[in-house]
PDB file of C-alpha atoms and ligand atoms in Angstrom:
ATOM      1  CA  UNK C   1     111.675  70.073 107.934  1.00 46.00           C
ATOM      2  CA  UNK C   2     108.452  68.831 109.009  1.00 54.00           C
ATOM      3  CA  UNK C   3     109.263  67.963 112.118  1.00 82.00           C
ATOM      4  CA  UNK C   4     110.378  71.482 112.630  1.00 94.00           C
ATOM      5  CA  UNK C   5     108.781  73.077 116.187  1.00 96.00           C
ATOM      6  CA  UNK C   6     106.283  75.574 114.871  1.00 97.00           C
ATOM      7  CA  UNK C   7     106.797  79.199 115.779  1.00 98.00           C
ATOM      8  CA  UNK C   8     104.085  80.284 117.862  1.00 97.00           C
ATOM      9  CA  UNK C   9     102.685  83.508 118.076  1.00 97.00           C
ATOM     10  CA  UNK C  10     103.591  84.490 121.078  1.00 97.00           C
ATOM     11  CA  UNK C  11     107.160  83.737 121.007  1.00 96.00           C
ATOM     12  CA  UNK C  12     109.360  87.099 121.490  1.00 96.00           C
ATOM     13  CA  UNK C  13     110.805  87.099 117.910  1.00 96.00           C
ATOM     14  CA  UNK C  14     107.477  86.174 116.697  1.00 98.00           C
ATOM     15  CA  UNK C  15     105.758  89.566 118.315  1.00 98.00           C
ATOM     16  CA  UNK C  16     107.901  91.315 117.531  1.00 98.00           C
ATOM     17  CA  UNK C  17     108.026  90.807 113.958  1.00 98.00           C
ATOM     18  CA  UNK C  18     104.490  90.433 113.852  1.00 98.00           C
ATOM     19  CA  UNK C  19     104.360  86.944 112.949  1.00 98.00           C
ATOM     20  CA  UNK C  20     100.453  85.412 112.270  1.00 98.00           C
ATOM     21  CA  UNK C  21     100.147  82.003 111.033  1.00 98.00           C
ATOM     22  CA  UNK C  22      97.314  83.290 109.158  1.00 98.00           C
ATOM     23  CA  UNK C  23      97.979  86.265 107.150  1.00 98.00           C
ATOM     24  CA  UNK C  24      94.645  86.857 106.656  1.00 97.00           C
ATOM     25  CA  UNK C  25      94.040  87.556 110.483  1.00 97.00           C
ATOM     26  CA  UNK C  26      96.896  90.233 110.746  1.00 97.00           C
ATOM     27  CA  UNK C  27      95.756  93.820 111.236  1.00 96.00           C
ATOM     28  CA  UNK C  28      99.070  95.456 110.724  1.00 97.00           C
ATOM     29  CA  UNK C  29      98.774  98.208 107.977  1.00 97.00           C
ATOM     30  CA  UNK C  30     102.405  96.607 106.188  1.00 97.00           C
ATOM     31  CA  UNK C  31     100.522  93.728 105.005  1.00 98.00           C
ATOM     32  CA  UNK C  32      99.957  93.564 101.351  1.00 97.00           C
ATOM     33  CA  UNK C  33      96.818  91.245  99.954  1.00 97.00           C
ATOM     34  CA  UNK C  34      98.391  88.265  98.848  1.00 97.00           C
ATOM     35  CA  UNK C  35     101.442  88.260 101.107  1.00 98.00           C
ATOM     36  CA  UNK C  36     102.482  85.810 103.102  1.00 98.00           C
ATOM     37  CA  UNK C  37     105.400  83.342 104.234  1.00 98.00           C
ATOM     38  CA  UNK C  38     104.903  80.754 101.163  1.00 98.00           C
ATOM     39  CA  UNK C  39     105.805  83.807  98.387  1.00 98.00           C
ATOM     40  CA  UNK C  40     108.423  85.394 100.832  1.00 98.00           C
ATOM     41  CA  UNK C  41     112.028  85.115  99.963  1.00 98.00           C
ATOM     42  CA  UNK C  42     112.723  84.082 103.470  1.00 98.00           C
ATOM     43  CA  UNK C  43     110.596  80.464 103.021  1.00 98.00           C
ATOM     44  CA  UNK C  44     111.784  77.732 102.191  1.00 96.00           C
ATOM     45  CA  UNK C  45     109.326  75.010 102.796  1.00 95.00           C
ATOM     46  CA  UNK C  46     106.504  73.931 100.596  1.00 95.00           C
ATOM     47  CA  UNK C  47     102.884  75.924  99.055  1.00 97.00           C
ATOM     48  CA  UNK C  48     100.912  74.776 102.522  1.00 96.00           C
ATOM     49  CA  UNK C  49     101.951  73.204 105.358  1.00 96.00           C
ATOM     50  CA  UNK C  50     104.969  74.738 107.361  1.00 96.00           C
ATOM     51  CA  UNK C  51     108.110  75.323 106.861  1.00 96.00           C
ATOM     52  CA  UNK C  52     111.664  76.781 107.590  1.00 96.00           C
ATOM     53  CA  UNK C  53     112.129  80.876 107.760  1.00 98.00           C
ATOM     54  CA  UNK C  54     115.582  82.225 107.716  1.00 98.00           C
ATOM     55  CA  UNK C  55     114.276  84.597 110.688  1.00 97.00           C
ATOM     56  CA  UNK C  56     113.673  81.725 113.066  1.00 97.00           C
ATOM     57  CA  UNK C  57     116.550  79.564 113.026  1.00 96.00           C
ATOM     58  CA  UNK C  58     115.055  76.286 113.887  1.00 95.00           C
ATOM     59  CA  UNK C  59     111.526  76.411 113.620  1.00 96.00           C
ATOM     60  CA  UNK C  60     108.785  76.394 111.073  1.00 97.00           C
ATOM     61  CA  UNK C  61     106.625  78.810 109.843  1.00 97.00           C
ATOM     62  CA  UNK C  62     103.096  78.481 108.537  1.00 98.00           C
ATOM     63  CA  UNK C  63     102.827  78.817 104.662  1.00 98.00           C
ATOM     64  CA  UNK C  64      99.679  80.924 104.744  1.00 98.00           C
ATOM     65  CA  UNK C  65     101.259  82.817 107.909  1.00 98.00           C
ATOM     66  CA  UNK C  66     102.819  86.633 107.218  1.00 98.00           C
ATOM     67  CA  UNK C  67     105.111  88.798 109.530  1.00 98.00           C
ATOM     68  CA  UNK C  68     106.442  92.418 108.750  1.00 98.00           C
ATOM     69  CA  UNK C  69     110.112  90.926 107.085  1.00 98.00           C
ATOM     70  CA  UNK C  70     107.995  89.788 104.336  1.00 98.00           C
ATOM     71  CA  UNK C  71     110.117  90.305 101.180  1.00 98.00           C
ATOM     72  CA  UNK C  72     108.785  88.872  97.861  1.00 97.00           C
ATOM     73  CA  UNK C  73     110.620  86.309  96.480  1.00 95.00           C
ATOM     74  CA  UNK C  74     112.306  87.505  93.110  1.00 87.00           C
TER      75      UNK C  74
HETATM   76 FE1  SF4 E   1     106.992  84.401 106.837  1.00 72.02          FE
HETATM   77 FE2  SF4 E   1     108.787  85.749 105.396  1.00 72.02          FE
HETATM   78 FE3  SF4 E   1     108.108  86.579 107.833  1.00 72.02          FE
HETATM   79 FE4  SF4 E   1     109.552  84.372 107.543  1.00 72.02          FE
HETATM   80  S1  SF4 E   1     110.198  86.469 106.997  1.00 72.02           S
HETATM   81  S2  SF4 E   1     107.786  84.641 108.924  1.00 72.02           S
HETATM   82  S3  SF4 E   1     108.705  83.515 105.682  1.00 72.02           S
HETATM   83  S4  SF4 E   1     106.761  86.496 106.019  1.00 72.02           S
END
């Protein structure tokens, strides 16, 4: 998986979910403190780094990064 293209922010999925490969940059009022793509049920890659997200078939995401699918893992 690490040699997974990394999503970039300006792709179209990644707008419009809101994707950030920092969470801590993202201004959208849905964020919760703490969130982001390494505790979302959606990740699958590693605590830091990048990794695969079921919402972008293909690509990695940035562990530390947050978009507005987030769902907690359980
Ligand atoms: Fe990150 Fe989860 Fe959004 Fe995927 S769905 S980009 S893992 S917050």
């Amino acid at each position: 998986a690490a040699d997974l293209p990394h999503v970039s922010e300006s792709d179209p999925t990644a707008k419009a979910l809101g994707y950030v490969e920092d969470a801590s940059t993202t201004k959208d009022p849905k964020h919760k403190a703490g969130a982001n793509c390494a505790n979302c049920q959606f990740y699958s890659g590693g605590p830091t780094g990048f990794g695969p997200c079921q919402l972008f078939p293909g690509k990695a995401v940035s562990a530390k990064g947050w978009c507005v699918s987030h769902a907690a893992k359980a």
